[in-house]
Amino acid sequence: MDAQSRGRADDIDPADQWVLNPQTGNYELRLDHSAGESPVAARTATGADSSHHGDARIGSQRDGSASGDAGLRDGAGLHKDSGRREDSGRREVPGQRSRRAGQGGGRGADASAAGGAGRRKRKAPKARRKKALMWTGGVTAFVVVAAGVGAYILYERFNGNISTIDIGDAGNKDVLSEGPMNILIIGTDKRTGKGNEGYGDKGSEGHADTNILFHVSEDRTNATALSIPRDLMTDIPDCETKQPDGSTKTIPGTPGVRFNVSLGQEGRNPGCTMQTVEAITGIKPDHFMMVDFNAVKELTTAVGGVKVCMAKPVDDPKSHLKLPAGESVVAGEDALALLRTRHSFGNESDLDRIKVQQQFLGSMIREMKSSDTLTNPTKLFKLADAATNALTVDQGIGSAKKLMTLAQEIGKVDTKNITFVTLPVIDNPAETVKATVVPHPTQAEQLFAMMRSDTSLTEVKQKEKAAKSAQAALLKGPKAAPADVRVDVLNGGEISGAAGATVTWLQNQQGVLKSTNKANAPEKIGKTTLEYAPNQADQARALAEMMGLPAAAMKPGTADAGELEAMVLTLGADFKGAGIPITGPAKAPEGIEKASADKAVCAK
């Protein structure tokens, strides 16, 4: 309620009575609401006129000479001074203007009322404590409101920075997944922006030049960053793309081409790249984040530079990169040149460039999670502003709040448990001049299987290992005979007819005659699950052994099942066919090179 609508002075909240003292220029809180209050009574209170009623009342001061912001600043510096005025008891302060009808509302009325009143004794200490609490509460409320307004302004700014692309059903509509999360990071070689023309291919629509499938484990204890070479020969599947007018267009697939043309060519968007990754790995990405050349420069500058290490001096005339041996800090153009160059490392191939990129990203992660960044508001603001301005993402994470939620979830992973690895490949046997690669015939699928089964490539903490051991214990114990296993099979994966094919295999190849095809599950799932009752544990262990189910697939219930009640096996996206084990190996294949995000390595 504003001042004009108040008819009785004694109905006014004491914490809302603020008076301008023209002798000091400060606002002071008055607790006695009588119009004829003595000057001493007025000067024993401290504060500012309208702390509860917003900018409109703060902006309309007694004589119109002070702005709302000035009033707040004056009030903020009042407490200490007002204490001295209480102790002295000598300086008179005009009384508050009366709000009773007929008493007048101007400053003259205030002065007259004040001048005709006598002095009053100081209030008891208890009253002074009450006023101090009122003042503290008022300041706290203001800070909270100001912080809220500031946060809203920042949110609106960050939100407006973000670019999104509608990828339809290619990703996850929700920010987080109940199980593991898979985020595809795409670095495109699109060369828009000042200073980027020198990197060649001017005017290109951009390719999927750098590609990392970032797999975050279900328990958020570890992550695997799988680099996919741009020169990998693969089949690009048909993909649906959203057009500017809202319609959907299907881009025909292309067999036997480089992976990098899964983006930007023939009208393909990041959703097409995501579907290509899924076809190769059997892992469906939930979201994508795409950055271009400008983004690399902006992000590295915002974070204050990224520390890198060179095993030997670098002087690349093509990328214009010059770095001494040992440690350096790169940002902006130098950071982009480092990520683009390949003629200074190894055998000058894209695979050696990937190693440098992994080392660079590991260093950038360490910098972002360092105390120098996390405790520096200026650096955090610059980083958040640059990140939201640099990223193009899917609509599932297309707001500042959603990105913050995702970042907090990923941030749970300890840096030492983030492992970089490159998709195992061999030279393309179809080529005389070796320019492209193909997946390694055995190692690639083993690595994909580890990621699908959420198996860490790094050691994790003991308590986390203990939790996994408890889950693994579900596979240990007596197993029922195949003829005694009773199971209903549902298809929640991507392979059409998977439930029927599995039942046929179970009955004909494994002797599980009490298996039933229950067709499609209510919704698609990422990982196969087996739900069973405590008294069906021996059946569950037998079925898990036949199908190669991982311990994570076991979902025991709490109540025993009836005699004829069946277990429920729901096939997920990790199911690759009847008779093909779902679980991956416990360790990475021999020969796989790994790099940890917490360790600095000098590029060779």
Coordinates of C-alpha atoms in Angstrom, one line a residue:
M1 CA 0.0 0.0 0.0
D2 CA 1.5 3.4 -0.9
A3 CA 1.6 6.5 1.3
Q4 CA -1.4 8.2 -0.2
S5 CA -3.7 5.4 0.6
R6 CA -2.8 5.3 4.3
G7 CA -5.3 7.1 6.5
R8 CA -3.9 6.4 9.9
A9 CA -0.4 7.0 11.0
D10 CA -0.6 4.3 13.7
D11 CA -1.4 1.7 11.0
I12 CA 2.0 2.3 9.3
D13 CA 4.6 -0.4 9.6
P14 CA 7.5 1.1 11.7
A15 CA 10.1 -0.5 9.4
D16 CA 8.6 1.5 6.6
Q17 CA 9.0 5.0 8.0
W18 CA 12.0 6.7 6.5
V19 CA 12.7 10.5 6.9
L20 CA 15.1 12.7 5.1
N21 CA 17.3 14.7 7.5
P22 CA 18.1 17.9 5.5
Q23 CA 21.0 18.7 7.9
T24 CA 22.9 15.5 7.2
G25 CA 21.4 14.5 3.8
N26 CA 20.7 11.0 5.3
Y27 CA 17.5 9.1 5.6
E28 CA 16.5 8.1 9.2
L29 CA 14.0 5.6 10.5
R30 CA 11.4 6.9 12.9
L31 CA 9.5 4.6 15.2
D32 CA 7.1 7.0 16.8
H33 CA 4.3 7.8 14.2
S34 CA 2.7 10.8 15.9
A35 CA 2.8 14.0 13.8
G36 CA 4.0 16.1 16.7
E37 CA 6.9 13.9 17.7
S38 CA 9.8 15.7 19.3
P39 CA 13.0 16.2 17.3
V40 CA 14.9 13.9 19.7
A41 CA 12.4 11.1 19.1
A42 CA 12.9 11.5 15.4
R43 CA 16.7 11.5 15.6
T44 CA 16.9 8.4 17.6
A45 CA 15.7 6.3 14.7
T46 CA 17.7 5.4 11.6
G47 CA 16.9 4.4 8.1
A48 CA 15.6 5.4 4.6
D49 CA 12.1 6.4 3.5
S50 CA 10.8 3.6 1.4
S51 CA 12.7 0.4 1.6
H52 CA 9.6 -1.8 1.3
H53 CA 7.8 -0.1 -1.6
G54 CA 10.2 0.0 -4.6
D55 CA 11.6 2.5 -6.9
A56 CA 8.4 4.6 -7.3
R57 CA 8.5 5.8 -3.6
I58 CA 12.3 6.0 -3.4
G59 CA 12.3 8.2 -6.5
S60 CA 9.7 10.6 -5.1
Q61 CA 11.7 12.1 -2.1
R62 CA 10.4 14.9 0.1
D63 CA 11.6 17.7 -2.0
G64 CA 12.2 15.8 -5.3
S65 CA 15.9 16.5 -5.2
A66 CA 17.3 13.0 -4.5
S67 CA 17.0 10.0 -6.8
G68 CA 16.1 6.5 -5.7
D69 CA 19.6 5.3 -6.0
A70 CA 21.0 8.2 -4.1
G71 CA 18.5 7.6 -1.3
L72 CA 19.6 4.0 -1.1
R73 CA 23.3 5.0 -1.0
D74 CA 22.6 7.6 1.7
G75 CA 20.7 5.1 3.8
A76 CA 23.4 2.5 3.4
G77 CA 25.9 4.8 5.1
L78 CA 23.7 5.9 7.9
H79 CA 24.0 3.3 10.7
K80 CA 27.3 4.4 12.1
D81 CA 26.5 8.2 11.9
S82 CA 23.1 7.7 13.4
G83 CA 24.6 6.1 16.4
R84 CA 26.7 9.2 17.1
R85 CA 23.6 11.4 16.8
E86 CA 21.9 9.2 19.4
D87 CA 24.7 9.6 21.8
S88 CA 25.0 13.3 21.4
G89 CA 21.3 14.0 21.8
R90 CA 21.8 17.6 20.5
R91 CA 21.1 17.8 16.8
E92 CA 17.5 18.4 16.0
V93 CA 15.9 16.6 13.0
P94 CA 12.6 17.8 11.5
G95 CA 9.7 15.5 12.2
Q96 CA 8.1 13.4 9.6
R97 CA 5.5 15.0 7.4
S98 CA 2.0 14.1 8.7
R99 CA -0.1 11.7 6.8
R100 CA -3.3 12.6 8.7
A101 CA -5.9 14.5 6.7
G102 CA -5.8 18.3 7.4
Q103 CA -2.2 18.3 8.8
G104 CA -0.5 19.2 5.5
G105 CA 1.9 17.2 3.5
G106 CA 4.9 19.5 2.7
R107 CA 8.2 20.0 4.2
G108 CA 7.0 23.1 6.0
A109 CA 4.5 21.1 8.0
D110 CA 7.3 18.8 8.9
A111 CA 9.5 21.6 10.1
S112 CA 6.7 23.2 12.0
A113 CA 5.8 20.1 13.8
A114 CA 9.4 19.4 14.7
G115 CA 10.1 22.9 15.9
G116 CA 7.2 22.9 18.4
A117 CA 8.1 19.8 20.2
G118 CA 10.5 19.2 23.0
R119 CA 13.4 16.7 23.4
R120 CA 12.9 13.2 24.5
K121 CA 15.2 10.8 26.4
R122 CA 17.2 8.2 24.5
K123 CA 15.6 4.9 24.0
A124 CA 16.5 1.9 26.0
P125 CA 19.3 -0.4 24.7
K126 CA 16.6 -3.0 23.8
A127 CA 14.9 -0.5 21.5
R128 CA 18.2 0.3 19.8
R129 CA 18.8 -3.4 19.2
K130 CA 15.4 -3.6 17.6
K131 CA 16.3 -0.8 15.3
A132 CA 19.6 -2.4 14.4
L133 CA 17.8 -5.6 13.5
M134 CA 15.3 -3.6 11.4
W135 CA 18.2 -1.9 9.6
T136 CA 20.1 -5.2 9.0
G137 CA 16.9 -6.8 7.7
G138 CA 16.3 -3.9 5.3
V139 CA 19.8 -4.1 3.9
T140 CA 19.7 -7.9 3.6
A141 CA 16.4 -7.6 1.7
F142 CA 17.8 -5.0 -0.6
V143 CA 20.9 -7.1 -1.4
V144 CA 18.7 -10.2 -2.1
V145 CA 16.4 -8.2 -4.4
A146 CA 19.4 -6.6 -6.1
A147 CA 21.1 -9.9 -6.6
G148 CA 17.9 -11.3 -8.0
V149 CA 17.5 -8.5 -10.4
G150 CA 21.2 -8.8 -11.4
A151 CA 20.8 -12.6 -11.9
Y152 CA 17.7 -12.0 -14.0
I153 CA 19.6 -9.5 -16.2
L154 CA 22.5 -11.9 -16.6
Y155 CA 20.2 -14.8 -17.3
E156 CA 18.4 -12.8 -20.1
R157 CA 21.8 -11.8 -21.5
F158 CA 23.1 -15.4 -21.5
N159 CA 19.9 -16.8 -22.8
G160 CA 19.9 -14.4 -25.7
N161 CA 23.4 -15.4 -26.6
I162 CA 22.6 -19.1 -27.3
S163 CA 21.9 -20.4 -30.8
T164 CA 19.8 -23.5 -31.2
I165 CA 19.0 -26.0 -33.9
D166 CA 15.9 -28.2 -34.0
I167 CA 17.1 -31.7 -34.5
G168 CA 13.7 -33.4 -34.1
D169 CA 14.0 -36.9 -32.5
A170 CA 17.7 -37.2 -33.0
G171 CA 18.4 -36.2 -29.4
N172 CA 16.9 -36.2 -25.9
K173 CA 14.2 -33.6 -25.1
D174 CA 15.2 -33.6 -21.5
V175 CA 18.4 -32.0 -20.2
L176 CA 19.5 -34.9 -18.1
S177 CA 19.2 -38.7 -18.6
E178 CA 18.4 -41.2 -15.9
G179 CA 21.3 -43.3 -17.0
P180 CA 24.6 -42.3 -18.7
M181 CA 24.7 -39.1 -20.7
N182 CA 26.2 -38.8 -24.2
I183 CA 27.0 -35.4 -25.6
L184 CA 28.4 -35.0 -29.1
I185 CA 30.9 -32.1 -29.3
I186 CA 31.3 -30.9 -32.9
G187 CA 34.0 -28.5 -34.0
T188 CA 33.1 -27.3 -37.5
D189 CA 35.6 -25.7 -39.9
K190 CA 33.1 -23.1 -41.0
R191 CA 35.3 -20.0 -41.7
T192 CA 33.0 -17.1 -41.1
G193 CA 34.3 -14.2 -39.0
K194 CA 37.2 -11.9 -39.2
G195 CA 40.7 -13.5 -39.5
N196 CA 39.4 -17.0 -40.3
E197 CA 39.9 -16.8 -44.1
G198 CA 43.5 -17.9 -43.9
Y199 CA 42.6 -21.4 -42.9
G200 CA 41.4 -22.4 -46.4
D201 CA 38.1 -23.6 -47.8
K202 CA 36.7 -20.1 -47.8
G203 CA 32.9 -20.0 -48.1
S204 CA 32.4 -23.6 -46.9
E205 CA 29.2 -24.6 -45.2
G206 CA 31.4 -26.3 -42.7
H207 CA 32.1 -30.0 -42.0
A208 CA 32.2 -32.1 -38.8
D209 CA 35.9 -31.5 -38.6
T210 CA 36.5 -32.3 -34.9
N211 CA 34.2 -34.8 -33.2
I212 CA 34.2 -36.0 -29.6
L213 CA 31.5 -38.3 -28.1
F214 CA 31.6 -37.4 -24.4
H215 CA 30.1 -40.3 -22.4
V216 CA 29.3 -39.5 -18.7
S217 CA 28.7 -42.5 -16.6
E218 CA 25.4 -43.2 -14.9
D219 CA 26.9 -42.6 -11.4
R220 CA 28.8 -39.5 -12.6
T221 CA 32.1 -40.9 -11.4
N222 CA 33.8 -41.0 -14.7
A223 CA 33.7 -40.0 -18.3
T224 CA 35.1 -41.1 -21.7
A225 CA 35.8 -38.6 -24.5
L226 CA 35.9 -40.6 -27.7
S227 CA 37.4 -38.8 -30.7
I228 CA 36.1 -39.8 -34.1
P229 CA 38.4 -39.0 -37.0
R230 CA 37.0 -36.7 -39.7
D231 CA 38.6 -39.0 -42.4
L232 CA 36.8 -42.1 -41.1
M233 CA 35.0 -43.8 -44.0
T234 CA 31.5 -44.7 -43.1
D235 CA 27.9 -44.9 -44.2
I236 CA 25.8 -41.8 -43.5
P237 CA 22.2 -42.8 -42.8
D238 CA 19.0 -41.0 -44.0
C239 CA 18.2 -38.2 -41.6
E240 CA 15.3 -35.8 -41.1
T241 CA 16.0 -32.1 -40.9
K242 CA 13.7 -29.3 -39.8
Q243 CA 13.4 -26.5 -42.4
P244 CA 12.9 -22.8 -41.6
D245 CA 9.2 -23.0 -42.5
G246 CA 8.7 -25.7 -39.9
S247 CA 8.4 -28.6 -42.4
T248 CA 10.5 -31.7 -42.3
K249 CA 12.9 -32.8 -45.1
T250 CA 14.6 -36.2 -45.3
I251 CA 18.2 -36.0 -46.5
P252 CA 19.1 -39.3 -48.3
G253 CA 21.9 -41.3 -46.8
T254 CA 25.3 -41.7 -48.5
P255 CA 27.3 -44.9 -48.3
G256 CA 31.1 -45.0 -48.2
V257 CA 32.0 -41.4 -47.5
R258 CA 34.1 -39.4 -45.0
F259 CA 32.5 -38.9 -41.7
N260 CA 33.0 -35.1 -41.8
V261 CA 30.4 -34.7 -44.6
S262 CA 27.7 -35.8 -42.1
L263 CA 27.4 -32.1 -41.4
G264 CA 26.8 -29.1 -43.6
Q265 CA 26.8 -31.0 -46.9
E266 CA 23.5 -31.8 -48.8
G267 CA 21.7 -29.7 -46.1
R268 CA 22.7 -32.0 -43.2
N269 CA 22.5 -30.5 -39.7
P270 CA 24.1 -31.7 -36.4
G271 CA 21.2 -34.2 -36.0
C272 CA 22.5 -36.0 -39.0
T273 CA 26.0 -36.2 -37.4
M274 CA 24.4 -37.5 -34.2
Q275 CA 22.6 -40.3 -36.2
T276 CA 25.9 -41.1 -38.0
V277 CA 27.7 -41.5 -34.6
E278 CA 24.9 -43.8 -33.4
A279 CA 25.1 -45.9 -36.5
I280 CA 28.9 -46.3 -36.0
T281 CA 29.0 -46.8 -32.2
G282 CA 25.6 -48.1 -31.2
I283 CA 25.5 -45.2 -28.7
K284 CA 22.8 -42.5 -29.1
P285 CA 23.9 -39.0 -28.3
D286 CA 21.5 -37.1 -26.1
H287 CA 22.7 -33.6 -27.1
F288 CA 25.2 -31.8 -29.2
M289 CA 27.3 -28.7 -28.7
M290 CA 28.8 -27.2 -31.8
V291 CA 31.6 -24.6 -32.0
D292 CA 33.3 -22.9 -34.9
F293 CA 36.7 -21.1 -35.3
N294 CA 35.4 -17.9 -33.6
A295 CA 34.2 -20.0 -30.6
V296 CA 37.7 -21.4 -30.0
K297 CA 39.2 -17.9 -30.0
E298 CA 36.5 -16.5 -27.7
L299 CA 36.5 -19.3 -25.2
T300 CA 40.3 -19.5 -24.8
T301 CA 40.5 -15.8 -24.3
A302 CA 37.7 -15.8 -21.8
V303 CA 39.3 -18.4 -19.6
G304 CA 42.6 -16.4 -19.6
G305 CA 44.5 -18.7 -21.9
V306 CA 45.2 -22.4 -21.9
K307 CA 48.5 -23.9 -20.8
V308 CA 50.1 -26.2 -23.4
C309 CA 53.4 -28.0 -23.7
M310 CA 55.5 -28.7 -26.7
A311 CA 58.2 -31.4 -26.8
K312 CA 60.0 -29.3 -29.5
P313 CA 59.7 -25.8 -30.9
V314 CA 56.9 -25.3 -33.4
D315 CA 57.1 -23.1 -36.4
D316 CA 54.3 -23.9 -38.9
P317 CA 54.1 -21.6 -41.9
K318 CA 50.7 -22.9 -42.9
S319 CA 48.9 -22.2 -39.6
H320 CA 51.4 -19.4 -38.6
L321 CA 51.9 -21.1 -35.2
K322 CA 55.1 -20.4 -33.4
L323 CA 55.7 -21.9 -30.0
P324 CA 58.9 -22.6 -28.0
A325 CA 59.7 -26.0 -26.5
G326 CA 58.2 -26.5 -23.1
E327 CA 55.1 -24.8 -21.6
S328 CA 53.3 -21.9 -23.2
V329 CA 49.9 -20.2 -22.7
V330 CA 47.8 -19.8 -25.8
A331 CA 44.6 -18.0 -26.5
G332 CA 42.7 -16.5 -29.4
E333 CA 44.4 -16.9 -32.8
D334 CA 47.3 -18.9 -31.3
A335 CA 44.8 -21.4 -29.7
L336 CA 43.0 -21.8 -33.0
A337 CA 46.3 -22.3 -34.9
L338 CA 47.4 -25.0 -32.5
L339 CA 44.1 -26.9 -32.9
R340 CA 44.3 -26.6 -36.7
T341 CA 47.9 -27.4 -37.4
R342 CA 49.0 -31.0 -38.1
H343 CA 52.3 -30.5 -40.0
S344 CA 54.2 -30.0 -36.7
F345 CA 53.3 -33.2 -34.9
G346 CA 53.9 -36.9 -35.4
N347 CA 53.5 -38.0 -39.0
E348 CA 51.5 -34.9 -39.9
S349 CA 48.2 -36.9 -40.0
D350 CA 44.8 -36.0 -38.6
L351 CA 45.2 -38.7 -36.0
D352 CA 48.2 -36.9 -34.5
R353 CA 46.3 -33.6 -34.6
I354 CA 43.6 -35.3 -32.6
K355 CA 46.1 -36.1 -29.8
V356 CA 47.1 -32.5 -29.6
Q357 CA 43.4 -31.5 -29.5
Q358 CA 42.8 -34.0 -26.6
Q359 CA 45.8 -32.6 -24.7
F360 CA 44.5 -29.0 -25.2
L361 CA 41.0 -29.9 -24.1
G362 CA 42.3 -31.6 -21.0
S363 CA 44.3 -28.5 -20.1
M364 CA 41.2 -26.3 -20.8
I365 CA 39.1 -28.5 -18.5
R366 CA 41.7 -28.1 -15.7
E367 CA 41.7 -24.4 -16.2
M368 CA 37.9 -24.1 -16.0
K369 CA 37.8 -26.2 -12.8
S370 CA 40.7 -24.4 -11.1
S371 CA 40.2 -22.2 -8.1
D372 CA 41.6 -19.3 -10.1
T373 CA 38.5 -19.5 -12.4
L374 CA 35.9 -20.7 -9.9
T375 CA 36.6 -18.0 -7.4
N376 CA 37.0 -15.1 -9.9
P377 CA 33.6 -13.5 -10.6
T378 CA 35.0 -11.5 -13.5
K379 CA 36.5 -14.5 -15.2
L380 CA 33.4 -16.6 -14.6
F381 CA 31.3 -13.9 -16.2
K382 CA 33.5 -13.7 -19.2
L383 CA 33.6 -17.4 -19.5
A384 CA 29.8 -17.8 -19.2
D385 CA 29.2 -14.9 -21.7
A386 CA 31.7 -16.3 -24.2
A387 CA 30.4 -19.9 -23.8
T388 CA 26.8 -19.1 -24.4
N389 CA 27.7 -16.7 -27.2
A390 CA 30.0 -19.3 -28.9
L391 CA 27.9 -22.5 -28.6
T392 CA 25.2 -23.8 -30.9
V393 CA 23.2 -26.5 -29.2
D394 CA 20.0 -28.6 -29.6
Q395 CA 16.8 -27.3 -28.2
G396 CA 16.9 -29.8 -25.3
I397 CA 19.7 -27.7 -23.7
G398 CA 18.9 -24.5 -25.5
S399 CA 18.6 -22.1 -22.5
A400 CA 21.0 -20.7 -20.0
K401 CA 19.3 -22.6 -17.2
K402 CA 19.4 -25.9 -19.0
L403 CA 23.1 -25.4 -19.9
M404 CA 23.9 -24.6 -16.3
T405 CA 22.1 -27.7 -15.2
L406 CA 24.0 -29.8 -17.7
A407 CA 27.3 -28.2 -16.7
Q408 CA 26.7 -28.9 -13.0
E409 CA 26.0 -32.5 -13.8
I410 CA 29.1 -32.9 -15.8
G411 CA 31.1 -31.0 -13.2
K412 CA 30.5 -33.9 -10.7
V413 CA 33.1 -35.9 -12.6
D414 CA 36.6 -35.7 -11.1
T415 CA 39.1 -34.5 -13.7
K416 CA 41.3 -37.5 -13.1
N417 CA 38.5 -39.8 -14.2
I418 CA 38.0 -38.2 -17.6
T419 CA 39.7 -40.3 -20.2
F420 CA 40.4 -39.2 -23.8
V421 CA 40.6 -42.0 -26.4
T422 CA 40.5 -42.1 -30.2
L423 CA 38.4 -44.5 -32.1
P424 CA 40.7 -47.4 -33.1
V425 CA 41.2 -47.4 -36.8
I426 CA 43.4 -48.9 -39.6
D427 CA 44.3 -47.5 -43.0
N428 CA 41.5 -47.9 -45.6
P429 CA 42.4 -51.2 -47.4
A430 CA 40.5 -50.0 -50.5
E431 CA 43.0 -47.2 -51.1
T432 CA 46.4 -47.4 -52.7
V433 CA 47.3 -43.9 -51.4
K434 CA 46.3 -44.0 -47.8
A435 CA 44.2 -40.9 -47.2
T436 CA 41.3 -42.3 -45.1
V437 CA 40.7 -44.8 -42.3
V438 CA 38.2 -47.4 -41.3
P439 CA 37.3 -48.8 -37.8
H440 CA 39.7 -51.4 -36.4
P441 CA 38.0 -54.8 -37.1
T442 CA 38.1 -55.9 -33.4
Q443 CA 39.3 -53.1 -31.1
A444 CA 36.6 -50.6 -32.2
E445 CA 33.6 -52.7 -31.3
Q446 CA 35.2 -53.7 -28.0
L447 CA 35.6 -50.1 -27.1
F448 CA 32.0 -49.3 -28.2
A449 CA 30.8 -52.2 -26.1
M450 CA 32.6 -50.8 -23.0
M451 CA 31.0 -47.5 -23.4
R452 CA 27.5 -49.0 -24.1
S453 CA 27.9 -51.1 -20.9
D454 CA 29.1 -47.9 -19.0
T455 CA 32.4 -49.5 -18.1
S456 CA 35.0 -46.9 -17.0
L457 CA 38.4 -46.6 -18.7
T458 CA 39.8 -45.2 -15.5
E459 CA 40.0 -46.3 -11.9
V460 CA 37.4 -44.7 -9.6
K461 CA 37.1 -44.2 -5.9
Q462 CA 36.9 -47.2 -3.6
K463 CA 33.3 -46.5 -2.4
E464 CA 32.2 -46.2 -6.0
K465 CA 33.9 -49.4 -6.9
A466 CA 32.3 -51.0 -3.8
A467 CA 28.9 -49.9 -5.1
K468 CA 29.6 -51.5 -8.5
S469 CA 30.8 -54.6 -6.7
A470 CA 27.5 -54.9 -4.9
Q471 CA 25.7 -54.7 -8.2
A472 CA 28.1 -57.2 -9.8
A473 CA 27.2 -59.6 -6.9
L474 CA 23.7 -60.0 -8.4
L475 CA 25.3 -62.1 -11.1
K476 CA 26.9 -64.5 -8.6
G477 CA 25.1 -67.5 -7.2
P478 CA 23.2 -70.6 -8.4
K479 CA 21.5 -70.6 -11.8
A480 CA 18.3 -72.2 -12.8
A481 CA 18.0 -74.7 -15.7
P482 CA 17.0 -73.2 -19.0
A483 CA 13.8 -75.1 -19.0
D484 CA 12.9 -73.4 -15.7
V485 CA 13.5 -69.9 -16.9
R486 CA 10.3 -67.9 -17.6
V487 CA 10.6 -64.5 -19.3
D488 CA 8.6 -62.0 -21.3
V489 CA 10.7 -60.1 -23.9
L490 CA 9.9 -56.6 -25.0
N491 CA 11.7 -54.5 -27.6
G492 CA 12.7 -51.0 -26.4
G493 CA 15.6 -50.7 -28.8
E494 CA 16.1 -49.6 -32.4
I495 CA 16.2 -53.0 -34.2
S496 CA 12.8 -54.0 -35.7
G497 CA 11.6 -57.4 -34.6
A498 CA 14.3 -57.8 -31.9
A499 CA 11.9 -59.2 -29.3
G500 CA 10.7 -62.0 -31.7
A501 CA 14.2 -62.8 -32.9
T502 CA 15.4 -63.1 -29.3
V503 CA 12.6 -65.4 -28.3
T504 CA 13.3 -67.6 -31.2
W505 CA 17.0 -67.7 -30.3
L506 CA 16.2 -68.4 -26.6
Q507 CA 13.9 -71.3 -27.5
N508 CA 15.9 -72.9 -30.3
Q509 CA 19.4 -72.2 -29.2
Q510 CA 19.2 -72.0 -25.4
G511 CA 16.3 -74.2 -24.5
V512 CA 14.3 -71.4 -22.8
L513 CA 10.9 -72.7 -23.9
K514 CA 9.0 -70.5 -21.4
S515 CA 10.0 -67.3 -23.2
T516 CA 7.3 -65.0 -24.8
N517 CA 7.4 -62.2 -27.3
K518 CA 5.6 -59.2 -25.9
A519 CA 6.4 -57.0 -28.9
N520 CA 7.3 -53.3 -28.4
A521 CA 8.0 -51.7 -25.0
P522 CA 5.9 -48.6 -24.1
E523 CA 9.0 -46.5 -24.9
K524 CA 12.5 -46.8 -26.2
I525 CA 15.4 -47.2 -23.7
G526 CA 19.1 -46.9 -24.0
K527 CA 20.2 -49.9 -22.0
T528 CA 18.7 -53.4 -21.7
T529 CA 17.1 -54.3 -18.4
L530 CA 16.0 -57.5 -16.7
E531 CA 13.3 -57.1 -14.0
Y532 CA 12.8 -60.0 -11.6
A533 CA 11.6 -60.9 -8.1
P534 CA 13.8 -62.2 -5.3
N535 CA 12.6 -65.7 -5.8
Q536 CA 13.5 -65.5 -9.5
A537 CA 17.2 -64.6 -8.9
D538 CA 18.4 -68.0 -10.1
Q539 CA 16.5 -67.6 -13.3
A540 CA 17.8 -64.1 -13.8
R541 CA 21.4 -65.2 -13.4
A542 CA 20.9 -68.0 -15.9
L543 CA 19.4 -65.6 -18.5
A544 CA 22.1 -63.0 -17.8
E545 CA 24.8 -65.5 -18.6
M546 CA 23.1 -66.7 -21.8
M547 CA 22.7 -63.1 -23.1
G548 CA 25.8 -61.6 -21.8
L549 CA 23.9 -59.0 -19.7
P550 CA 26.0 -56.6 -17.6
A551 CA 25.4 -56.3 -13.9
A552 CA 23.9 -52.9 -14.5
A553 CA 21.0 -54.5 -16.4
M554 CA 19.8 -56.5 -13.3
K555 CA 16.8 -54.9 -11.6
P556 CA 15.7 -57.0 -8.6
G557 CA 12.3 -56.3 -7.1
T558 CA 11.3 -56.5 -3.4
A559 CA 8.3 -58.9 -3.5
D560 CA 8.3 -62.5 -4.6
A561 CA 6.6 -63.5 -7.8
G562 CA 3.8 -66.0 -8.3
E563 CA 4.5 -69.4 -9.6
L564 CA 3.6 -68.6 -13.2
E565 CA 4.8 -65.0 -13.2
A566 CA 7.5 -64.2 -15.7
M567 CA 10.5 -62.0 -15.5
V568 CA 10.6 -59.0 -17.9
L569 CA 13.5 -58.5 -20.3
T570 CA 13.4 -55.2 -22.1
L571 CA 15.9 -54.9 -24.9
G572 CA 17.5 -51.4 -25.2
A573 CA 19.6 -49.6 -27.8
D574 CA 22.6 -51.5 -26.6
F575 CA 21.1 -54.7 -28.0
K576 CA 22.8 -55.6 -31.3
G577 CA 21.2 -58.9 -32.1
A578 CA 20.2 -62.3 -30.7
G579 CA 23.3 -64.2 -29.5
I580 CA 25.5 -61.1 -29.4
P581 CA 26.6 -60.4 -25.8
I582 CA 25.4 -57.0 -24.5
T583 CA 28.2 -56.5 -22.0
G584 CA 31.5 -55.1 -23.0
P585 CA 35.0 -56.1 -21.9
A586 CA 36.2 -55.1 -18.4
K587 CA 39.3 -53.4 -19.8
A588 CA 40.2 -51.4 -22.8
P589 CA 41.6 -53.5 -25.7
E590 CA 45.4 -53.8 -25.9
G591 CA 47.0 -51.0 -27.9
I592 CA 44.4 -48.4 -27.2
E593 CA 46.1 -45.1 -26.4
K594 CA 44.5 -43.2 -23.5
A595 CA 45.0 -39.8 -22.0
S596 CA 43.8 -38.5 -18.7
A597 CA 42.4 -34.9 -18.4
D598 CA 44.3 -34.3 -15.1
K599 CA 47.7 -34.9 -16.6
A600 CA 49.7 -32.5 -18.8
V601 CA 51.5 -34.1 -21.7
C602 CA 53.9 -32.4 -24.1
A603 CA 52.9 -32.7 -27.8
K604 CA 55.4 -34.4 -30.0

